[in-house]
């Protein structure tokens, strides 16, 4: 994640330690930032760790899934370079606790670390991102489009009862549109392991979703469409993945009213 002025990069990384045992997997995930010079091409000093979390083993998860919590999706607030969001990534079922809640935020000095919004038991939150104004965190709640205020205004349901459940999303700079991807309900993998997916543009005011494209959702290459709205709102870019490669496709939004 990059600040608008290009002077700070925020990222997450995985490294070894502490040693594996009954409680830890043997790796640690952390959120970091690097400050850059005025050209945005040269680091000013080393990377600085903001928060770290040893990869813990969760007793109720199966070996077939990721059986640990880690720090991922580190991203900087677009209007406050010292406010960083990150997630507790896990495939364990949320139980309403902070430990298994996904969305977190912390100051760049490591202070005020805490949950942005608890994940209720029986639901899941995923693929959160800062809104362009820096006041909202947009996210998917069990296939629905939502946002939560980080300035005390609560949760807004933007799109529920969608024809296809949302997974990854992007928000236009004017916050009037959301692009999201979804797996096509009822479709099974093809001979190469690719599931059929779709990309949608969602109008926040009318609550109407328009299908933009149908695209493979590769299981073998493990790359999802991850649609991204262009800064000027004119198009949506997304990834097209097969069993052995991926490429970027673009759909123009000029014809969508």
PDB file of C-alpha atoms in Angstrom:
ATOM      1  CA  UNK A   1       0.000   0.000   0.000  1.00  0.00           C
ATOM      2  CA  UNK A   2       1.293   3.457  -0.934  1.00  0.00           C
ATOM      3  CA  UNK A   3       0.386   6.906   0.370  1.00  0.00           C
ATOM      4  CA  UNK A   4      -1.025   9.344  -2.184  1.00  0.00           C
ATOM      5  CA  UNK A   5       2.162  11.423  -2.150  1.00  0.00           C
ATOM      6  CA  UNK A   6       4.261   8.316  -2.810  1.00  0.00           C
ATOM      7  CA  UNK A   7       6.409   8.921   0.252  1.00  0.00           C
ATOM      8  CA  UNK A   8       5.494   5.881   2.379  1.00  0.00           C
ATOM      9  CA  UNK A   9       5.084   2.193   1.536  1.00  0.00           C
ATOM     10  CA  UNK A  10       3.215  -0.101   3.923  1.00  0.00           C
ATOM     11  CA  UNK A  11       3.479  -3.859   3.575  1.00  0.00           C
ATOM     12  CA  UNK A  12       3.380  -7.144   5.471  1.00  0.00           C
ATOM     13  CA  UNK A  13       6.087  -9.780   5.582  1.00  0.00           C
ATOM     14  CA  UNK A  14       6.660 -13.268   6.959  1.00  0.00           C
ATOM     15  CA  UNK A  15       9.842 -14.369   8.703  1.00  0.00           C
ATOM     16  CA  UNK A  16      11.116 -17.278  10.816  1.00  0.00           C
ATOM     17  CA  UNK A  17      10.708 -17.596  14.589  1.00  0.00           C
ATOM     18  CA  UNK A  18       9.895 -18.390  17.300  1.00  0.00           C
ATOM     19  CA  UNK A  19      10.711 -22.098  17.013  1.00  0.00           C
ATOM     20  CA  UNK A  20       7.742 -24.367  16.256  1.00  0.00           C
ATOM     21  CA  UNK A  21       6.025 -26.112  19.172  1.00  0.00           C
ATOM     22  CA  UNK A  22       2.519 -27.033  20.319  1.00  0.00           C
ATOM     23  CA  UNK A  23       1.437 -23.386  20.244  1.00  0.00           C
ATOM     24  CA  UNK A  24       3.339 -21.734  17.386  1.00  0.00           C
ATOM     25  CA  UNK A  25       3.949 -22.660  13.748  1.00  0.00           C
ATOM     26  CA  UNK A  26       7.508 -21.349  13.700  1.00  0.00           C
ATOM     27  CA  UNK A  27       6.886 -18.155  11.721  1.00  0.00           C
ATOM     28  CA  UNK A  28       5.922 -14.563  12.505  1.00  0.00           C
ATOM     29  CA  UNK A  29       4.011 -12.090  10.358  1.00  0.00           C
ATOM     30  CA  UNK A  30       4.451  -8.354  10.706  1.00  0.00           C
ATOM     31  CA  UNK A  31       3.294  -5.040   9.263  1.00  0.00           C
ATOM     32  CA  UNK A  32       6.057  -2.645   8.189  1.00  0.00           C
ATOM     33  CA  UNK A  33       6.564   0.714   6.531  1.00  0.00           C
ATOM     34  CA  UNK A  34       9.370   2.339   4.554  1.00  0.00           C
ATOM     35  CA  UNK A  35       9.598   6.097   4.044  1.00  0.00           C
ATOM     36  CA  UNK A  36      10.811   7.297   0.629  1.00  0.00           C
ATOM     37  CA  UNK A  37      12.514  10.450  -0.598  1.00  0.00           C
ATOM     38  CA  UNK A  38      10.689  13.164  -2.550  1.00  0.00           C
ATOM     39  CA  UNK A  39      11.189  11.268  -5.806  1.00  0.00           C
ATOM     40  CA  UNK A  40       9.514   8.190  -4.354  1.00  0.00           C
ATOM     41  CA  UNK A  41      12.373   5.988  -5.566  1.00  0.00           C
ATOM     42  CA  UNK A  42      14.852   5.846  -2.674  1.00  0.00           C
ATOM     43  CA  UNK A  43      14.294   4.595   0.872  1.00  0.00           C
ATOM     44  CA  UNK A  44      15.009   6.926   3.777  1.00  0.00           C
ATOM     45  CA  UNK A  45      16.398   4.509   6.320  1.00  0.00           C
ATOM     46  CA  UNK A  46      15.429   0.877   6.923  1.00  0.00           C
ATOM     47  CA  UNK A  47      11.990  -0.702   7.052  1.00  0.00           C
ATOM     48  CA  UNK A  48      10.296  -0.166  10.406  1.00  0.00           C
ATOM     49  CA  UNK A  49       8.096  -2.800  12.037  1.00  0.00           C
ATOM     50  CA  UNK A  50       4.727  -1.524  13.254  1.00  0.00           C
ATOM     51  CA  UNK A  51       3.221  -4.700  14.703  1.00  0.00           C
ATOM     52  CA  UNK A  52       4.081  -8.393  14.667  1.00  0.00           C
ATOM     53  CA  UNK A  53       2.242 -11.580  15.494  1.00  0.00           C
ATOM     54  CA  UNK A  54       3.663 -15.086  15.934  1.00  0.00           C
ATOM     55  CA  UNK A  55       1.736 -17.608  13.860  1.00  0.00           C
ATOM     56  CA  UNK A  56      -0.388 -19.442  16.395  1.00  0.00           C
ATOM     57  CA  UNK A  57      -1.952 -22.862  16.035  1.00  0.00           C
ATOM     58  CA  UNK A  58      -5.751 -22.897  16.353  1.00  0.00           C
ATOM     59  CA  UNK A  59      -7.053 -26.129  17.882  1.00  0.00           C
ATOM     60  CA  UNK A  60     -10.413 -26.143  16.074  1.00  0.00           C
ATOM     61  CA  UNK A  61      -9.009 -25.863  12.548  1.00  0.00           C
ATOM     62  CA  UNK A  62      -8.300 -28.866  10.352  1.00  0.00           C
ATOM     63  CA  UNK A  63      -5.043 -29.702   8.616  1.00  0.00           C
ATOM     64  CA  UNK A  64      -6.798 -29.204   5.266  1.00  0.00           C
ATOM     65  CA  UNK A  65      -7.074 -25.470   5.983  1.00  0.00           C
ATOM     66  CA  UNK A  66      -4.685 -22.815   7.169  1.00  0.00           C
ATOM     67  CA  UNK A  67      -4.618 -23.640  10.853  1.00  0.00           C
ATOM     68  CA  UNK A  68      -3.148 -20.382  12.088  1.00  0.00           C
ATOM     69  CA  UNK A  69      -3.679 -16.647  12.433  1.00  0.00           C
ATOM     70  CA  UNK A  70      -1.345 -14.246  10.674  1.00  0.00           C
ATOM     71  CA  UNK A  71      -1.004 -10.562   9.849  1.00  0.00           C
ATOM     72  CA  UNK A  72      -1.712  -9.723   6.204  1.00  0.00           C
ATOM     73  CA  UNK A  73      -3.402  -7.037   4.051  1.00  0.00           C
ATOM     74  CA  UNK A  74      -1.411  -4.180   5.624  1.00  0.00           C
ATOM     75  CA  UNK A  75      -2.584  -0.873   4.133  1.00  0.00           C
ATOM     76  CA  UNK A  76      -2.134   2.785   4.942  1.00  0.00           C
ATOM     77  CA  UNK A  77      -5.028   5.216   5.417  1.00  0.00           C
ATOM     78  CA  UNK A  78      -5.162   7.550   2.371  1.00  0.00           C
ATOM     79  CA  UNK A  79      -5.354  10.684   4.532  1.00  0.00           C
ATOM     80  CA  UNK A  80      -3.409   9.659   7.624  1.00  0.00           C
ATOM     81  CA  UNK A  81      -0.023   8.122   6.864  1.00  0.00           C
ATOM     82  CA  UNK A  82       0.346   6.991  10.473  1.00  0.00           C
ATOM     83  CA  UNK A  83      -2.889   4.972  10.573  1.00  0.00           C
ATOM     84  CA  UNK A  84      -2.409   1.441   9.284  1.00  0.00           C
ATOM     85  CA  UNK A  85      -5.027  -1.273   8.856  1.00  0.00           C
ATOM     86  CA  UNK A  86      -4.243  -4.965   8.744  1.00  0.00           C
ATOM     87  CA  UNK A  87      -6.056  -8.243   9.148  1.00  0.00           C
ATOM     88  CA  UNK A  88      -5.891 -11.355  11.241  1.00  0.00           C
ATOM     89  CA  UNK A  89      -5.952 -13.869   8.421  1.00  0.00           C
ATOM     90  CA  UNK A  90      -7.346 -17.290   9.306  1.00  0.00           C
ATOM     91  CA  UNK A  91      -9.669 -20.020   8.071  1.00  0.00           C
ATOM     92  CA  UNK A  92     -10.878 -20.802  11.579  1.00  0.00           C
ATOM     93  CA  UNK A  93     -14.558 -20.045  12.093  1.00  0.00           C
ATOM     94  CA  UNK A  94     -15.150 -16.667  13.816  1.00  0.00           C
ATOM     95  CA  UNK A  95     -16.554 -17.028  17.316  1.00  0.00           C
ATOM     96  CA  UNK A  96     -17.242 -13.354  18.063  1.00  0.00           C
ATOM     97  CA  UNK A  97     -13.921 -12.847  19.833  1.00  0.00           C
ATOM     98  CA  UNK A  98     -11.405 -10.164  19.020  1.00  0.00           C
ATOM     99  CA  UNK A  99      -8.776 -12.841  18.441  1.00  0.00           C
ATOM    100  CA  UNK A 100     -10.695 -14.258  15.467  1.00  0.00           C
ATOM    101  CA  UNK A 101     -11.980 -10.893  14.225  1.00  0.00           C
ATOM    102  CA  UNK A 102     -10.420  -9.952  10.899  1.00  0.00           C
ATOM    103  CA  UNK A 103     -10.147  -6.154  10.683  1.00  0.00           C
ATOM    104  CA  UNK A 104      -7.610  -4.319  12.869  1.00  0.00           C
ATOM    105  CA  UNK A 105      -5.891  -0.939  12.910  1.00  0.00           C
ATOM    106  CA  UNK A 106      -2.798   0.462  14.599  1.00  0.00           C
ATOM    107  CA  UNK A 107      -0.762   3.665  14.641  1.00  0.00           C
ATOM    108  CA  UNK A 108       2.629   3.549  12.932  1.00  0.00           C
ATOM    109  CA  UNK A 109       4.390   3.732  16.317  1.00  0.00           C
ATOM    110  CA  UNK A 110       2.577   0.566  17.444  1.00  0.00           C
ATOM    111  CA  UNK A 111       0.070   2.354  19.677  1.00  0.00           C
ATOM    112  CA  UNK A 112      -3.733   2.058  19.726  1.00  0.00           C
ATOM    113  CA  UNK A 113      -3.709  -1.432  18.269  1.00  0.00           C
ATOM    114  CA  UNK A 114      -7.237  -2.833  18.203  1.00  0.00           C
ATOM    115  CA  UNK A 115     -10.160  -4.383  16.357  1.00  0.00           C
ATOM    116  CA  UNK A 116     -12.000  -2.127  13.911  1.00  0.00           C
ATOM    117  CA  UNK A 117     -15.113  -4.297  13.953  1.00  0.00           C
ATOM    118  CA  UNK A 118     -15.666  -7.662  15.680  1.00  0.00           C
ATOM    119  CA  UNK A 119     -16.519 -10.509  13.324  1.00  0.00           C
ATOM    120  CA  UNK A 120     -19.766 -12.075  14.615  1.00  0.00           C
ATOM    121  CA  UNK A 121     -19.900 -15.811  15.203  1.00  0.00           C
ATOM    122  CA  UNK A 122     -21.207 -17.634  12.155  1.00  0.00           C
ATOM    123  CA  UNK A 123     -20.222 -14.907   9.666  1.00  0.00           C
ATOM    124  CA  UNK A 124     -16.993 -13.922   7.935  1.00  0.00           C
ATOM    125  CA  UNK A 125     -15.365 -10.606   7.029  1.00  0.00           C
ATOM    126  CA  UNK A 126     -12.892 -10.458   4.175  1.00  0.00           C
ATOM    127  CA  UNK A 127     -10.899  -8.302   1.743  1.00  0.00           C
ATOM    128  CA  UNK A 128     -11.287  -5.008   3.553  1.00  0.00           C
ATOM    129  CA  UNK A 129      -9.883  -1.764   2.145  1.00  0.00           C
ATOM    130  CA  UNK A 130      -9.792   1.891   3.074  1.00  0.00           C
ATOM    131  CA  UNK A 131     -12.365   4.127   1.431  1.00  0.00           C
ATOM    132  CA  UNK A 132     -10.915   7.035  -0.568  1.00  0.00           C
ATOM    133  CA  UNK A 133     -11.907   9.547   2.126  1.00  0.00           C
ATOM    134  CA  UNK A 134     -10.096   7.602   4.844  1.00  0.00           C
ATOM    135  CA  UNK A 135     -13.194   7.584   7.075  1.00  0.00           C
ATOM    136  CA  UNK A 136     -14.624   4.215   6.066  1.00  0.00           C
ATOM    137  CA  UNK A 137     -13.360   0.681   5.805  1.00  0.00           C
ATOM    138  CA  UNK A 138     -15.112  -1.202   2.985  1.00  0.00           C
ATOM    139  CA  UNK A 139     -15.352  -4.967   3.288  1.00  0.00           C
ATOM    140  CA  UNK A 140     -17.286  -8.109   2.417  1.00  0.00           C
ATOM    141  CA  UNK A 141     -19.488  -9.576   5.154  1.00  0.00           C
ATOM    142  CA  UNK A 142     -20.495 -13.136   4.260  1.00  0.00           C
ATOM    143  CA  UNK A 143     -20.899 -12.206   0.588  1.00  0.00           C
ATOM    144  CA  UNK A 144     -22.497  -8.793   1.235  1.00  0.00           C
ATOM    145  CA  UNK A 145     -21.005  -5.357   0.549  1.00  0.00           C
ATOM    146  CA  UNK A 146     -20.611  -3.232   3.665  1.00  0.00           C
ATOM    147  CA  UNK A 147     -18.554  -0.461   5.160  1.00  0.00           C
ATOM    148  CA  UNK A 148     -17.744   0.500   8.738  1.00  0.00           C
ATOM    149  CA  UNK A 149     -16.899   3.988   9.929  1.00  0.00           C
ATOM    150  CA  UNK A 150     -13.619   4.502  11.743  1.00  0.00           C
ATOM    151  CA  UNK A 151     -14.936   7.810  13.130  1.00  0.00           C
ATOM    152  CA  UNK A 152     -17.848   6.366  15.082  1.00  0.00           C
ATOM    153  CA  UNK A 153     -20.720   6.283  12.570  1.00  0.00           C
ATOM    154  CA  UNK A 154     -21.308   2.530  12.690  1.00  0.00           C
ATOM    155  CA  UNK A 155     -21.878   0.009   9.894  1.00  0.00           C
ATOM    156  CA  UNK A 156     -23.683   0.612   6.607  1.00  0.00           C
ATOM    157  CA  UNK A 157     -25.064  -2.228   4.483  1.00  0.00           C
ATOM    158  CA  UNK A 158     -24.333  -1.210   0.901  1.00  0.00           C
ATOM    159  CA  UNK A 159     -25.382  -4.343  -0.967  1.00  0.00           C
ATOM    160  CA  UNK A 160     -27.096  -7.425   0.416  1.00  0.00           C
ATOM    161  CA  UNK A 161     -29.056 -10.228  -1.269  1.00  0.00           C
ATOM    162  CA  UNK A 162     -26.719  -9.967  -4.250  1.00  0.00           C
ATOM    163  CA  UNK A 163     -27.327 -12.372  -7.125  1.00  0.00           C
ATOM    164  CA  UNK A 164     -23.757 -13.607  -6.670  1.00  0.00           C
ATOM    165  CA  UNK A 165     -21.831 -13.362  -3.402  1.00  0.00           C
ATOM    166  CA  UNK A 166     -18.988 -10.848  -3.373  1.00  0.00           C
ATOM    167  CA  UNK A 167     -15.405 -11.827  -2.529  1.00  0.00           C
ATOM    168  CA  UNK A 168     -12.958  -9.055  -3.502  1.00  0.00           C
ATOM    169  CA  UNK A 169     -13.893  -5.410  -4.002  1.00  0.00           C
ATOM    170  CA  UNK A 170     -12.674  -2.009  -5.097  1.00  0.00           C
ATOM    171  CA  UNK A 171     -14.221   1.438  -4.515  1.00  0.00           C
ATOM    172  CA  UNK A 172     -14.280   4.354  -6.947  1.00  0.00           C
ATOM    173  CA  UNK A 173     -12.727   7.632  -5.822  1.00  0.00           C
ATOM    174  CA  UNK A 174     -16.148   9.294  -5.627  1.00  0.00           C
ATOM    175  CA  UNK A 175     -17.413   6.279  -3.613  1.00  0.00           C
ATOM    176  CA  UNK A 176     -20.407   5.922  -5.951  1.00  0.00           C
ATOM    177  CA  UNK A 177     -19.382   2.574  -7.423  1.00  0.00           C
ATOM    178  CA  UNK A 178     -17.956  -0.690  -6.184  1.00  0.00           C
ATOM    179  CA  UNK A 179     -16.406  -3.348  -8.376  1.00  0.00           C
ATOM    180  CA  UNK A 180     -16.428  -6.887  -7.035  1.00  0.00           C
ATOM    181  CA  UNK A 181     -15.856 -10.453  -8.151  1.00  0.00           C
ATOM    182  CA  UNK A 182     -17.792 -13.615  -7.408  1.00  0.00           C
ATOM    183  CA  UNK A 183     -17.833 -17.307  -8.142  1.00  0.00           C
ATOM    184  CA  UNK A 184     -20.707 -18.361 -10.384  1.00  0.00           C
ATOM    185  CA  UNK A 185     -23.198 -20.287  -8.201  1.00  0.00           C
ATOM    186  CA  UNK A 186     -23.529 -23.964  -9.049  1.00  0.00           C
ATOM    187  CA  UNK A 187     -20.600 -24.084 -11.462  1.00  0.00           C
ATOM    188  CA  UNK A 188     -18.032 -26.820 -10.888  1.00  0.00           C
ATOM    189  CA  UNK A 189     -14.334 -26.716 -11.830  1.00  0.00           C
ATOM    190  CA  UNK A 190     -13.425 -27.529 -15.414  1.00  0.00           C
ATOM    191  CA  UNK A 191     -10.926 -30.207 -16.436  1.00  0.00           C
ATOM    192  CA  UNK A 192      -8.033 -27.863 -15.601  1.00  0.00           C
ATOM    193  CA  UNK A 193      -9.336 -26.928 -12.172  1.00  0.00           C
ATOM    194  CA  UNK A 194     -10.650 -23.478 -13.107  1.00  0.00           C
ATOM    195  CA  UNK A 195     -13.892 -22.289 -11.526  1.00  0.00           C
ATOM    196  CA  UNK A 196     -16.027 -19.826 -13.464  1.00  0.00           C
ATOM    197  CA  UNK A 197     -16.105 -16.342 -11.964  1.00  0.00           C
ATOM    198  CA  UNK A 198     -17.768 -13.024 -12.710  1.00  0.00           C
ATOM    199  CA  UNK A 199     -16.876  -9.357 -12.301  1.00  0.00           C
ATOM    200  CA  UNK A 200     -19.564  -6.813 -11.394  1.00  0.00           C
ATOM    201  CA  UNK A 201     -19.958  -3.047 -11.119  1.00  0.00           C
ATOM    202  CA  UNK A 202     -22.275  -2.042  -8.271  1.00  0.00           C
ATOM    203  CA  UNK A 203     -24.024   1.351  -8.124  1.00  0.00           C
ATOM    204  CA  UNK A 204     -24.189   2.412  -4.464  1.00  0.00           C
ATOM    205  CA  UNK A 205     -27.191   4.749  -4.903  1.00  0.00           C
ATOM    206  CA  UNK A 206     -29.447   2.455  -6.934  1.00  0.00           C
ATOM    207  CA  UNK A 207     -28.164  -0.804  -5.372  1.00  0.00           C
ATOM    208  CA  UNK A 208     -27.961  -2.266  -8.881  1.00  0.00           C
ATOM    209  CA  UNK A 209     -25.180  -4.633  -9.940  1.00  0.00           C
ATOM    210  CA  UNK A 210     -24.124  -4.936 -13.585  1.00  0.00           C
ATOM    211  CA  UNK A 211     -22.132  -7.944 -14.759  1.00  0.00           C
ATOM    212  CA  UNK A 212     -19.043  -6.772 -16.623  1.00  0.00           C
ATOM    213  CA  UNK A 213     -17.284 -10.014 -17.494  1.00  0.00           C
ATOM    214  CA  UNK A 214     -17.077 -13.745 -16.944  1.00  0.00           C
ATOM    215  CA  UNK A 215     -13.600 -14.980 -16.137  1.00  0.00           C
ATOM    216  CA  UNK A 216     -11.822 -18.151 -14.972  1.00  0.00           C
ATOM    217  CA  UNK A 217     -11.174 -18.260 -11.239  1.00  0.00           C
ATOM    218  CA  UNK A 218      -8.154 -20.500 -11.141  1.00  0.00           C
ATOM    219  CA  UNK A 219      -7.655 -22.988  -8.340  1.00  0.00           C
ATOM    220  CA  UNK A 220      -4.299 -24.287  -9.565  1.00  0.00           C
ATOM    221  CA  UNK A 221      -2.751 -20.891 -10.208  1.00  0.00           C
ATOM    222  CA  UNK A 222      -4.636 -19.556  -7.193  1.00  0.00           C
ATOM    223  CA  UNK A 223      -5.290 -16.116  -8.603  1.00  0.00           C
ATOM    224  CA  UNK A 224      -8.640 -14.372  -8.268  1.00  0.00           C
ATOM    225  CA  UNK A 225      -9.966 -11.548 -10.496  1.00  0.00           C
ATOM    226  CA  UNK A 226      -9.453  -8.867  -7.789  1.00  0.00           C
ATOM    227  CA  UNK A 227     -11.149  -6.071  -9.803  1.00  0.00           C
ATOM    228  CA  UNK A 228      -9.771  -2.555  -9.459  1.00  0.00           C
ATOM    229  CA  UNK A 229     -11.560   0.639 -10.515  1.00  0.00           C
ATOM    230  CA  UNK A 230      -9.362   3.136 -12.373  1.00  0.00           C
ATOM    231  CA  UNK A 231      -8.618   6.414 -10.509  1.00  0.00           C
ATOM    232  CA  UNK A 232     -10.803   8.372 -12.938  1.00  0.00           C
ATOM    233  CA  UNK A 233     -13.619   5.818 -12.711  1.00  0.00           C
ATOM    234  CA  UNK A 234     -13.557   5.082 -16.439  1.00  0.00           C
ATOM    235  CA  UNK A 235     -12.725   1.371 -16.347  1.00  0.00           C
ATOM    236  CA  UNK A 236     -12.266  -1.745 -14.248  1.00  0.00           C
ATOM    237  CA  UNK A 237      -9.111  -3.839 -14.479  1.00  0.00           C
ATOM    238  CA  UNK A 238      -9.061  -7.433 -13.280  1.00  0.00           C
ATOM    239  CA  UNK A 239      -6.968 -10.564 -13.436  1.00  0.00           C
ATOM    240  CA  UNK A 240      -7.749 -13.480 -15.752  1.00  0.00           C
ATOM    241  CA  UNK A 241      -6.105 -16.684 -14.522  1.00  0.00           C
ATOM    242  CA  UNK A 242      -5.852 -20.155 -16.000  1.00  0.00           C
ATOM    243  CA  UNK A 243      -4.094 -23.249 -14.761  1.00  0.00           C
ATOM    244  CA  UNK A 244      -0.698 -21.984 -15.917  1.00  0.00           C
ATOM    245  CA  UNK A 245      -0.763 -18.220 -16.442  1.00  0.00           C
ATOM    246  CA  UNK A 246      -2.505 -14.940 -15.727  1.00  0.00           C
ATOM    247  CA  UNK A 247      -3.055 -11.649 -17.527  1.00  0.00           C
ATOM    248  CA  UNK A 248      -4.816  -8.336 -16.927  1.00  0.00           C
ATOM    249  CA  UNK A 249      -8.084  -7.454 -18.669  1.00  0.00           C
ATOM    250  CA  UNK A 250      -9.859  -4.084 -18.786  1.00  0.00           C
ATOM    251  CA  UNK A 251     -13.571  -3.319 -19.144  1.00  0.00           C
ATOM    252  CA  UNK A 252     -14.680   0.231 -19.953  1.00  0.00           C
ATOM    253  CA  UNK A 253     -17.502   1.692 -17.864  1.00  0.00           C
ATOM    254  CA  UNK A 254     -18.568   4.370 -20.350  1.00  0.00           C
ATOM    255  CA  UNK A 255     -21.780   2.562 -21.279  1.00  0.00           C
ATOM    256  CA  UNK A 256     -22.950   1.965 -17.711  1.00  0.00           C
ATOM    257  CA  UNK A 257     -25.362   4.615 -16.546  1.00  0.00           C
TER     258      UNK A 257
END
